[in-house]
PDB file of C-alpha atoms in Angstrom:
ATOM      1  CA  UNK A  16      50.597  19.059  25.218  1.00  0.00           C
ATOM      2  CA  UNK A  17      46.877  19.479  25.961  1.00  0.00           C
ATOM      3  CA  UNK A  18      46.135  21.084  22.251  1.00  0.00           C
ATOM      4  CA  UNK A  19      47.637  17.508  21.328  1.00  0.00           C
ATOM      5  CA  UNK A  20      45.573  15.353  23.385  1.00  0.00           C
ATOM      6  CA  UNK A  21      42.683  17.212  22.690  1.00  0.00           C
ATOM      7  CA  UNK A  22      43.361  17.072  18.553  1.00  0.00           C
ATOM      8  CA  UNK A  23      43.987  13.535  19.038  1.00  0.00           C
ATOM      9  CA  UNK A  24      40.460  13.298  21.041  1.00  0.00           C
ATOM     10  CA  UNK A  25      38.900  14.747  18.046  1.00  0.00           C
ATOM     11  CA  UNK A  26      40.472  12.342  15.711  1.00  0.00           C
ATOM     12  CA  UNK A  27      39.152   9.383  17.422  1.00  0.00           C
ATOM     13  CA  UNK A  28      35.622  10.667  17.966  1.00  0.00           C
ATOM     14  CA  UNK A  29      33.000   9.115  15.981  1.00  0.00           C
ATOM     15  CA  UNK A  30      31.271  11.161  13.574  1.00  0.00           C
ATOM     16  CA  UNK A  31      27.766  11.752  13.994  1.00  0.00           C
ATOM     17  CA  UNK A  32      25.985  10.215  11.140  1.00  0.00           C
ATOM     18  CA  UNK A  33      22.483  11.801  10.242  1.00  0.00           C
ATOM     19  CA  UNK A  34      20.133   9.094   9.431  1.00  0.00           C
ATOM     20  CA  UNK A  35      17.870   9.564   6.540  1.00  0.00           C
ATOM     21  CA  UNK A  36      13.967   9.293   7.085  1.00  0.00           C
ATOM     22  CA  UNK A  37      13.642   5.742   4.743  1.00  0.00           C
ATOM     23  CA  UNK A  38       9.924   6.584   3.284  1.00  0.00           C
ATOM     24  CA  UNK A  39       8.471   2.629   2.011  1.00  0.00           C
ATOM     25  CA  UNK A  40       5.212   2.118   0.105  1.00  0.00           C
ATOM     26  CA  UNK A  41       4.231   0.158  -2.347  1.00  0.00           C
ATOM     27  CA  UNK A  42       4.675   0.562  -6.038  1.00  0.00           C
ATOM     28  CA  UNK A  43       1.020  -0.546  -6.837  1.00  0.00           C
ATOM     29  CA  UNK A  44      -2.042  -0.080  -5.135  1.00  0.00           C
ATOM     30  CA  UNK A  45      -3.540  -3.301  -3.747  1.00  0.00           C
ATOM     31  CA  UNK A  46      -6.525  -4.411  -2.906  1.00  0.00           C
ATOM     32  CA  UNK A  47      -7.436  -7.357  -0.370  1.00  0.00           C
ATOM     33  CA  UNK A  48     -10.830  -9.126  -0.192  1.00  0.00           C
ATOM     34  CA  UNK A  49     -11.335 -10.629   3.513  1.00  0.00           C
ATOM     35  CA  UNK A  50     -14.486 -11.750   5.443  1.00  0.00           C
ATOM     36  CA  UNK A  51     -15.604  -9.512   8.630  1.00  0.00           C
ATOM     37  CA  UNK A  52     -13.302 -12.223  10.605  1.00  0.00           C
ATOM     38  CA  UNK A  53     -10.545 -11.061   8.166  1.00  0.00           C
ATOM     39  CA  UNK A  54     -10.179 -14.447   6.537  1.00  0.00           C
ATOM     40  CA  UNK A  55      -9.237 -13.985   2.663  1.00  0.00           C
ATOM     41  CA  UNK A  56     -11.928 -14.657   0.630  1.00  0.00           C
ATOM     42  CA  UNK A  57     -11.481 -17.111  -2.308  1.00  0.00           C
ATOM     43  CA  UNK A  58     -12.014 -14.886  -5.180  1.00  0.00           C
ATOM     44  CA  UNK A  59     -11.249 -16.866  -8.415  1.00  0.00           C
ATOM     45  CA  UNK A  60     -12.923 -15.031 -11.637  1.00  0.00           C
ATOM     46  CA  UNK A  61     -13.507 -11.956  -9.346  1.00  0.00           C
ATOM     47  CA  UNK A  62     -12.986  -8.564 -10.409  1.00  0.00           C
ATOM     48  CA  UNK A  63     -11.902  -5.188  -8.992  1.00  0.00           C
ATOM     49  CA  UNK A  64     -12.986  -1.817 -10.219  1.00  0.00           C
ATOM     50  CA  UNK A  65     -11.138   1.635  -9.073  1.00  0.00           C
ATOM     51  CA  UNK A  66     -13.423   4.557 -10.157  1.00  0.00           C
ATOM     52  CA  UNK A  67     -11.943   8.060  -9.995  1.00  0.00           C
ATOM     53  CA  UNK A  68     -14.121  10.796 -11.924  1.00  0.00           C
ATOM     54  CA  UNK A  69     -14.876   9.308 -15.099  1.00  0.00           C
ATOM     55  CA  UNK A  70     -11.390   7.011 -15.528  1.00  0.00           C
ATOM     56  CA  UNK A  71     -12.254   3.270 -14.189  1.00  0.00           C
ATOM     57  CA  UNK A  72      -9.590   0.855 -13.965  1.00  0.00           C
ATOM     58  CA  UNK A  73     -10.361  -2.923 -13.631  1.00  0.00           C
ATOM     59  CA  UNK A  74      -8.280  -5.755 -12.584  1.00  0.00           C
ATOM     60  CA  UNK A  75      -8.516  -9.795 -11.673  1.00  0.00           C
ATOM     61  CA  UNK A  76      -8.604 -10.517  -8.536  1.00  0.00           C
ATOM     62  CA  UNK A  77      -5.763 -13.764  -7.788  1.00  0.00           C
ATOM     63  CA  UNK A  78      -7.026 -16.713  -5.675  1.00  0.00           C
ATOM     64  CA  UNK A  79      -5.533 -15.324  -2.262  1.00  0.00           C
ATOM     65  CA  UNK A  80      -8.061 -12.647  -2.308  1.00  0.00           C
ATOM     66  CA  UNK A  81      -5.454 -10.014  -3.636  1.00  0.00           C
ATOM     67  CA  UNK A  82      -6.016  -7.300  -6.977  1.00  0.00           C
ATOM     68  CA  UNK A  83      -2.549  -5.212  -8.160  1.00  0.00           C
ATOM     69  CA  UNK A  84      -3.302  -2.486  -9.801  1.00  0.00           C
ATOM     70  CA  UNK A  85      -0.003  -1.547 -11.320  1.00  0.00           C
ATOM     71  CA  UNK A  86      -0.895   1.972 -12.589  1.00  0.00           C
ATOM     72  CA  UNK A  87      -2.181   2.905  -9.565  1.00  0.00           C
ATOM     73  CA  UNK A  88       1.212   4.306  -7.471  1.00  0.00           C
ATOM     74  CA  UNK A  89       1.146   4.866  -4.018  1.00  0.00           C
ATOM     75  CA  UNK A  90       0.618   6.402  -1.534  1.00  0.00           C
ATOM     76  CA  UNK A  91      -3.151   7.618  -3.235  1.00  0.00           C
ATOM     77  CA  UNK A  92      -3.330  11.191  -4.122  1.00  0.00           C
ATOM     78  CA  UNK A  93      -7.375  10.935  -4.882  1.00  0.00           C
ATOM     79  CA  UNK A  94     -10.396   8.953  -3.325  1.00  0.00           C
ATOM     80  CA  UNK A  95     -11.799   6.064  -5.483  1.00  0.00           C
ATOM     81  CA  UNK A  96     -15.057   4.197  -5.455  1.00  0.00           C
ATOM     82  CA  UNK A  97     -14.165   0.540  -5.467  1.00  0.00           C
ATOM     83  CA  UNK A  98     -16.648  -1.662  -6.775  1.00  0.00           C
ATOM     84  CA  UNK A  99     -16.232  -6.180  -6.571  1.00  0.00           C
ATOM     85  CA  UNK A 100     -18.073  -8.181  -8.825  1.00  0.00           C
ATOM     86  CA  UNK A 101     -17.714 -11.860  -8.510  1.00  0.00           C
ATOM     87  CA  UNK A 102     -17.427 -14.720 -11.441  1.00  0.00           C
ATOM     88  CA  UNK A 103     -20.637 -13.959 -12.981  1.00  0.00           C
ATOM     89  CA  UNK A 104     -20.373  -9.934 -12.603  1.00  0.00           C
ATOM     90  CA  UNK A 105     -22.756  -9.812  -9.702  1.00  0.00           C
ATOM     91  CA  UNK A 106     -22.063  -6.429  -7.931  1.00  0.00           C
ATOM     92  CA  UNK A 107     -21.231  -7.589  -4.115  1.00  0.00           C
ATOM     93  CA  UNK A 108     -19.792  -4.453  -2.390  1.00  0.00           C
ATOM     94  CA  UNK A 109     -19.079  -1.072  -3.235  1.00  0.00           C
ATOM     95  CA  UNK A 110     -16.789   1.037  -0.570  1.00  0.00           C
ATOM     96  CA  UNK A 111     -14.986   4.231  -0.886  1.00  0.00           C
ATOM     97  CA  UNK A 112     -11.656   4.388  -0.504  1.00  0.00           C
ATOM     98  CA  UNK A 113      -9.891   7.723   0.705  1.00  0.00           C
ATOM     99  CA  UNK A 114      -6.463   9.495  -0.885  1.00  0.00           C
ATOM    100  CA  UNK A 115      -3.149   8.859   0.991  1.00  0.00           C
ATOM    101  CA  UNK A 116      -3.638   5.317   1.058  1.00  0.00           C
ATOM    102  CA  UNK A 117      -1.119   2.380   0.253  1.00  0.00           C
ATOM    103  CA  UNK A 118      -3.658  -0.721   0.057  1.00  0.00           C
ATOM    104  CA  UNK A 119      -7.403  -1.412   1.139  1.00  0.00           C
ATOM    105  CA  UNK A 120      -8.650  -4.103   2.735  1.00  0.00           C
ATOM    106  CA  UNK A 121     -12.456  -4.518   1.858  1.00  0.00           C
ATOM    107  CA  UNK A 122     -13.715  -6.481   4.613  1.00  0.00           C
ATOM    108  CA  UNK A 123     -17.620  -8.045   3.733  1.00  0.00           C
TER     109      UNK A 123
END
């Protein structure tokens, strides 16, 4: 009778369910262009430059201060020089951005 009850115990126990580590990043690398008080900057006509080595890609920034680069997957296995150049292609800030990284957020 005790084999039973403990059977039936074992029956009726949960199962222990391992949780998988969910690993999220983005599918782009982004870039976000705020003021030292981390307000977005309006950045219509500006541009964004990712230089690794000698490959440099370039893309718009949108009006909320935000550049996509879409080839760019995440997290970062190399360090880029990022260069933004406003409307008239006036340099404004260069920074360096490190590998293992999902987004930036160039604060000037």
């Amino acid at each position: 009778m005790a084999k039973k009850a403990l059977l039936a115990r074992k029956t009726n126990a949960k199962k222990v369910v391992k949780r998988k580590r969910i690993k999220q990043t983005f599918s782009r690398f982004v870039v976000l262009a705020t003021s030292t008080g981390n307000v977005n900057k309006d950045t219509t006509g500006w541009t964004a430059s990712l230089t690794s080595g000698a490959v440099t890609t370039t893309r718009d920034f949108d009006d909320f201060g935000v550049a996509q680069f879409p080839a760019i997957s995440t997290l970062t296995t190399v360090s880029y020089v990022l260069r933004i150049r406003d409307e008239a292609g006036n340099l404004l800030t260069t920074k360096s951005v490190s590998a293992n990284r999902e987004f930036f957020v160039a604060r000037f």
